């Protein structure tokens, strides 16, 4: 029997405030953005394997990735660095095949990297006995992209594509 999870995540368009979600900006000034998600998605299908192998296919990249296990996968050079960074954070205890595709072109400015991460995290969340909240999933996506891979950018993408809908987000540092 195949155990499969599917998830999709929407892209976001910004109406205003872009750049004020950058940590260095709202460290000194409060920030706010208005955005909405639209009906273009990244799709992920995750199938558990009976062994520890990790296989990833991306129709967007026209590429695949194979490793004997998670330890073997982490640190391998590949076009799947973003996914591998997320896998290192969530540390799944099973092998899997992951199929990825998107309804929009890469580098479109729609927050695509966060969108694909959100869809993949959504698949893994289906296998958890104590599922992550939307906030936790957005945080995992943020950490994988911005902290682990050191890709510069703000916070709105991860939260918008995880929560969906029309969003007004404020960014400020809390006084402790």
PDB file of C-alpha atoms in Angstrom:
ATOM      1  CA  UNK A   1       0.000   0.000   0.000  1.00  0.00           C
ATOM      2  CA  UNK A   2       1.234   3.445  -0.904  1.00  0.00           C
ATOM      3  CA  UNK A   3       1.106   6.176   1.698  1.00  0.00           C
ATOM      4  CA  UNK A   4       0.850   9.523  -0.103  1.00  0.00           C
ATOM      5  CA  UNK A   5       0.343  13.125   1.002  1.00  0.00           C
ATOM      6  CA  UNK A   6      -0.434  16.002  -1.342  1.00  0.00           C
ATOM      7  CA  UNK A   7      -0.305  19.714  -0.628  1.00  0.00           C
ATOM      8  CA  UNK A   8      -0.408  22.928  -2.583  1.00  0.00           C
ATOM      9  CA  UNK A   9       0.480  26.459  -1.640  1.00  0.00           C
ATOM     10  CA  UNK A  10      -0.517  29.738  -3.348  1.00  0.00           C
ATOM     11  CA  UNK A  11       1.768  32.509  -4.589  1.00  0.00           C
ATOM     12  CA  UNK A  12       1.405  36.024  -3.225  1.00  0.00           C
ATOM     13  CA  UNK A  13       1.219  39.405  -4.836  1.00  0.00           C
ATOM     14  CA  UNK A  14       2.142  42.524  -2.885  1.00  0.00           C
ATOM     15  CA  UNK A  15       0.148  45.729  -2.870  1.00  0.00           C
ATOM     16  CA  UNK A  16       2.390  47.796  -0.642  1.00  0.00           C
ATOM     17  CA  UNK A  17       5.077  47.848   2.006  1.00  0.00           C
ATOM     18  CA  UNK A  18       7.524  45.503   0.292  1.00  0.00           C
ATOM     19  CA  UNK A  19      10.922  45.813   1.934  1.00  0.00           C
ATOM     20  CA  UNK A  20       9.521  46.852   5.297  1.00  0.00           C
ATOM     21  CA  UNK A  21       9.378  43.127   6.189  1.00  0.00           C
ATOM     22  CA  UNK A  22      13.183  42.939   6.150  1.00  0.00           C
ATOM     23  CA  UNK A  23      14.571  42.422   9.647  1.00  0.00           C
ATOM     24  CA  UNK A  24      17.180  45.182   9.300  1.00  0.00           C
ATOM     25  CA  UNK A  25      14.375  47.612   8.356  1.00  0.00           C
ATOM     26  CA  UNK A  26      11.937  46.844  11.158  1.00  0.00           C
ATOM     27  CA  UNK A  27      14.794  46.672  13.658  1.00  0.00           C
ATOM     28  CA  UNK A  28      14.760  50.481  13.494  1.00  0.00           C
ATOM     29  CA  UNK A  29      11.318  51.269  12.003  1.00  0.00           C
ATOM     30  CA  UNK A  30       7.996  49.475  12.163  1.00  0.00           C
ATOM     31  CA  UNK A  31       7.079  47.758   8.909  1.00  0.00           C
ATOM     32  CA  UNK A  32       3.806  46.720   7.320  1.00  0.00           C
ATOM     33  CA  UNK A  33       2.812  44.972   4.100  1.00  0.00           C
ATOM     34  CA  UNK A  34      -0.445  44.306   2.321  1.00  0.00           C
ATOM     35  CA  UNK A  35      -0.563  41.235   0.094  1.00  0.00           C
ATOM     36  CA  UNK A  36      -2.904  38.565  -1.177  1.00  0.00           C
ATOM     37  CA  UNK A  37      -2.492  35.052  -2.478  1.00  0.00           C
ATOM     38  CA  UNK A  38      -3.836  34.190  -5.904  1.00  0.00           C
ATOM     39  CA  UNK A  39      -4.877  31.020  -7.723  1.00  0.00           C
ATOM     40  CA  UNK A  40      -1.428  29.976  -8.883  1.00  0.00           C
ATOM     41  CA  UNK A  41       0.141  27.206  -6.839  1.00  0.00           C
ATOM     42  CA  UNK A  42       3.147  25.038  -6.151  1.00  0.00           C
ATOM     43  CA  UNK A  43       2.128  21.391  -5.819  1.00  0.00           C
ATOM     44  CA  UNK A  44       3.938  18.706  -3.846  1.00  0.00           C
ATOM     45  CA  UNK A  45       3.254  14.978  -3.657  1.00  0.00           C
ATOM     46  CA  UNK A  46       5.108  12.961  -1.031  1.00  0.00           C
ATOM     47  CA  UNK A  47       5.155   9.177  -1.056  1.00  0.00           C
ATOM     48  CA  UNK A  48       6.675   7.257   1.838  1.00  0.00           C
ATOM     49  CA  UNK A  49       9.164   4.546   0.946  1.00  0.00           C
ATOM     50  CA  UNK A  50       9.879   1.305   2.786  1.00  0.00           C
ATOM     51  CA  UNK A  51      13.607   2.117   2.739  1.00  0.00           C
ATOM     52  CA  UNK A  52      15.549   5.279   3.689  1.00  0.00           C
ATOM     53  CA  UNK A  53      16.151   6.498   0.128  1.00  0.00           C
ATOM     54  CA  UNK A  54      15.269  10.088  -0.745  1.00  0.00           C
ATOM     55  CA  UNK A  55      14.230  10.846  -4.312  1.00  0.00           C
ATOM     56  CA  UNK A  56      13.095  14.292  -5.447  1.00  0.00           C
ATOM     57  CA  UNK A  57      11.696  15.199  -8.880  1.00  0.00           C
ATOM     58  CA  UNK A  58      11.014  18.751 -10.028  1.00  0.00           C
ATOM     59  CA  UNK A  59       9.262  19.470 -13.304  1.00  0.00           C
ATOM     60  CA  UNK A  60      10.070  23.181 -12.816  1.00  0.00           C
ATOM     61  CA  UNK A  61      13.813  22.488 -12.684  1.00  0.00           C
ATOM     62  CA  UNK A  62      13.659  19.537 -15.073  1.00  0.00           C
ATOM     63  CA  UNK A  63      15.861  17.764 -12.566  1.00  0.00           C
ATOM     64  CA  UNK A  64      15.921  15.002  -9.985  1.00  0.00           C
ATOM     65  CA  UNK A  65      17.902  14.163  -6.860  1.00  0.00           C
ATOM     66  CA  UNK A  66      18.674  10.812  -5.242  1.00  0.00           C
ATOM     67  CA  UNK A  67      20.336   9.893  -1.965  1.00  0.00           C
ATOM     68  CA  UNK A  68      20.580   6.692   0.080  1.00  0.00           C
ATOM     69  CA  UNK A  69      19.317   8.422   3.244  1.00  0.00           C
ATOM     70  CA  UNK A  70      18.890  11.823   4.876  1.00  0.00           C
ATOM     71  CA  UNK A  71      22.479  11.976   6.121  1.00  0.00           C
ATOM     72  CA  UNK A  72      23.725  11.252   2.591  1.00  0.00           C
ATOM     73  CA  UNK A  73      21.371  13.894   1.157  1.00  0.00           C
ATOM     74  CA  UNK A  74      22.373  16.750   3.472  1.00  0.00           C
ATOM     75  CA  UNK A  75      25.327  18.637   2.107  1.00  0.00           C
ATOM     76  CA  UNK A  76      25.125  17.162  -1.396  1.00  0.00           C
ATOM     77  CA  UNK A  77      25.495  19.809  -4.085  1.00  0.00           C
ATOM     78  CA  UNK A  78      22.336  19.973  -6.157  1.00  0.00           C
ATOM     79  CA  UNK A  79      19.703  22.399  -7.421  1.00  0.00           C
ATOM     80  CA  UNK A  80      17.590  21.227  -4.449  1.00  0.00           C
ATOM     81  CA  UNK A  81      19.498  23.144  -1.749  1.00  0.00           C
ATOM     82  CA  UNK A  82      16.323  24.838  -0.520  1.00  0.00           C
ATOM     83  CA  UNK A  83      14.489  21.526  -0.035  1.00  0.00           C
ATOM     84  CA  UNK A  84      17.547  19.904   1.553  1.00  0.00           C
ATOM     85  CA  UNK A  85      17.877  22.837   3.965  1.00  0.00           C
ATOM     86  CA  UNK A  86      14.266  22.301   5.045  1.00  0.00           C
ATOM     87  CA  UNK A  87      14.808  18.532   5.381  1.00  0.00           C
ATOM     88  CA  UNK A  88      17.758  19.168   7.670  1.00  0.00           C
ATOM     89  CA  UNK A  89      15.471  21.247   9.912  1.00  0.00           C
ATOM     90  CA  UNK A  90      12.529  18.854  10.085  1.00  0.00           C
ATOM     91  CA  UNK A  91      14.643  15.661  10.093  1.00  0.00           C
ATOM     92  CA  UNK A  92      12.127  13.130   8.687  1.00  0.00           C
ATOM     93  CA  UNK A  93      12.635   9.568   9.923  1.00  0.00           C
ATOM     94  CA  UNK A  94      11.554   7.842   6.703  1.00  0.00           C
ATOM     95  CA  UNK A  95      12.578   7.625   3.067  1.00  0.00           C
ATOM     96  CA  UNK A  96      10.354   9.221   0.442  1.00  0.00           C
ATOM     97  CA  UNK A  97       9.763  10.280  -3.126  1.00  0.00           C
ATOM     98  CA  UNK A  98       8.834  13.924  -3.573  1.00  0.00           C
ATOM     99  CA  UNK A  99       7.336  15.293  -6.786  1.00  0.00           C
ATOM    100  CA  UNK A 100       7.208  19.078  -7.288  1.00  0.00           C
ATOM    101  CA  UNK A 101       5.594  21.328  -9.883  1.00  0.00           C
ATOM    102  CA  UNK A 102       4.346  24.885 -10.064  1.00  0.00           C
ATOM    103  CA  UNK A 103       1.693  26.744 -12.048  1.00  0.00           C
ATOM    104  CA  UNK A 104       3.962  29.777 -12.520  1.00  0.00           C
ATOM    105  CA  UNK A 105       7.478  30.369 -13.881  1.00  0.00           C
ATOM    106  CA  UNK A 106      10.539  30.373 -11.654  1.00  0.00           C
ATOM    107  CA  UNK A 107      11.964  33.794 -10.701  1.00  0.00           C
ATOM    108  CA  UNK A 108       8.589  35.436 -11.272  1.00  0.00           C
ATOM    109  CA  UNK A 109       8.770  37.617  -8.136  1.00  0.00           C
ATOM    110  CA  UNK A 110       5.768  35.869  -6.571  1.00  0.00           C
ATOM    111  CA  UNK A 111       7.604  34.402  -3.571  1.00  0.00           C
ATOM    112  CA  UNK A 112       8.080  31.038  -5.288  1.00  0.00           C
ATOM    113  CA  UNK A 113      10.802  29.632  -3.040  1.00  0.00           C
ATOM    114  CA  UNK A 114       8.635  30.116   0.045  1.00  0.00           C
ATOM    115  CA  UNK A 115       5.638  28.720  -1.846  1.00  0.00           C
ATOM    116  CA  UNK A 116       7.374  25.480  -2.779  1.00  0.00           C
ATOM    117  CA  UNK A 117       8.686  25.099   0.786  1.00  0.00           C
ATOM    118  CA  UNK A 118       5.208  25.656   2.191  1.00  0.00           C
ATOM    119  CA  UNK A 119       3.769  22.923  -0.040  1.00  0.00           C
ATOM    120  CA  UNK A 120       6.514  20.450   0.900  1.00  0.00           C
ATOM    121  CA  UNK A 121       6.204  21.228   4.616  1.00  0.00           C
ATOM    122  CA  UNK A 122       2.440  20.745   4.242  1.00  0.00           C
ATOM    123  CA  UNK A 123       3.053  17.228   2.906  1.00  0.00           C
ATOM    124  CA  UNK A 124       5.337  16.296   5.793  1.00  0.00           C
ATOM    125  CA  UNK A 125       2.813  17.782   8.216  1.00  0.00           C
ATOM    126  CA  UNK A 126       0.261  15.193   7.057  1.00  0.00           C
ATOM    127  CA  UNK A 127       2.491  12.459   8.506  1.00  0.00           C
ATOM    128  CA  UNK A 128       2.973  14.074  11.922  1.00  0.00           C
ATOM    129  CA  UNK A 129       1.040  12.835  14.947  1.00  0.00           C
ATOM    130  CA  UNK A 130       1.352  16.362  16.416  1.00  0.00           C
ATOM    131  CA  UNK A 131       0.909  18.602  13.340  1.00  0.00           C
ATOM    132  CA  UNK A 132       2.635  21.957  13.084  1.00  0.00           C
ATOM    133  CA  UNK A 133       0.495  25.082  13.212  1.00  0.00           C
ATOM    134  CA  UNK A 134       0.497  27.500  10.264  1.00  0.00           C
ATOM    135  CA  UNK A 135       2.810  29.757  12.284  1.00  0.00           C
ATOM    136  CA  UNK A 136       5.257  26.889  12.843  1.00  0.00           C
ATOM    137  CA  UNK A 137       5.200  25.915   9.164  1.00  0.00           C
ATOM    138  CA  UNK A 138       5.876  29.523   8.104  1.00  0.00           C
ATOM    139  CA  UNK A 139       8.740  29.688  10.596  1.00  0.00           C
ATOM    140  CA  UNK A 140      10.293  26.450   9.286  1.00  0.00           C
ATOM    141  CA  UNK A 141      10.146  27.850   5.741  1.00  0.00           C
ATOM    142  CA  UNK A 142      11.683  31.139   6.917  1.00  0.00           C
ATOM    143  CA  UNK A 143      14.492  29.373   8.805  1.00  0.00           C
ATOM    144  CA  UNK A 144      15.297  27.046   5.889  1.00  0.00           C
ATOM    145  CA  UNK A 145      15.546  29.879   3.386  1.00  0.00           C
ATOM    146  CA  UNK A 146      16.715  32.925   5.301  1.00  0.00           C
ATOM    147  CA  UNK A 147      18.790  31.455   8.146  1.00  0.00           C
ATOM    148  CA  UNK A 148      20.124  28.072   6.958  1.00  0.00           C
ATOM    149  CA  UNK A 149      20.762  29.084   3.336  1.00  0.00           C
ATOM    150  CA  UNK A 150      21.352  32.774   4.105  1.00  0.00           C
ATOM    151  CA  UNK A 151      19.152  33.915   1.207  1.00  0.00           C
ATOM    152  CA  UNK A 152      18.304  37.543   1.835  1.00  0.00           C
ATOM    153  CA  UNK A 153      14.686  38.608   1.985  1.00  0.00           C
ATOM    154  CA  UNK A 154      11.824  39.413   4.273  1.00  0.00           C
ATOM    155  CA  UNK A 155       9.151  37.542   6.154  1.00  0.00           C
ATOM    156  CA  UNK A 156       5.954  38.129   4.154  1.00  0.00           C
ATOM    157  CA  UNK A 157       6.398  35.329   1.585  1.00  0.00           C
ATOM    158  CA  UNK A 158       6.489  32.474   4.084  1.00  0.00           C
ATOM    159  CA  UNK A 159       3.485  33.731   6.060  1.00  0.00           C
ATOM    160  CA  UNK A 160       1.349  34.738   3.073  1.00  0.00           C
ATOM    161  CA  UNK A 161       1.695  31.402   1.266  1.00  0.00           C
ATOM    162  CA  UNK A 162       1.162  29.393   4.458  1.00  0.00           C
ATOM    163  CA  UNK A 163      -1.959  31.267   5.578  1.00  0.00           C
ATOM    164  CA  UNK A 164      -3.311  32.275   2.151  1.00  0.00           C
ATOM    165  CA  UNK A 165      -5.948  34.917   1.534  1.00  0.00           C
ATOM    166  CA  UNK A 166      -5.696  38.682   1.885  1.00  0.00           C
ATOM    167  CA  UNK A 167      -3.157  39.804   4.483  1.00  0.00           C
ATOM    168  CA  UNK A 168      -2.122  42.906   6.367  1.00  0.00           C
ATOM    169  CA  UNK A 169       1.087  42.123   8.256  1.00  0.00           C
ATOM    170  CA  UNK A 170       2.910  44.351  10.701  1.00  0.00           C
ATOM    171  CA  UNK A 171       6.571  43.910  11.590  1.00  0.00           C
ATOM    172  CA  UNK A 172       8.100  45.340  14.721  1.00  0.00           C
ATOM    173  CA  UNK A 173      10.510  44.348  17.436  1.00  0.00           C
ATOM    174  CA  UNK A 174       8.840  43.697  20.756  1.00  0.00           C
ATOM    175  CA  UNK A 175      10.261  45.390  23.810  1.00  0.00           C
ATOM    176  CA  UNK A 176      11.137  42.745  26.387  1.00  0.00           C
TER     177      UNK A 176
END
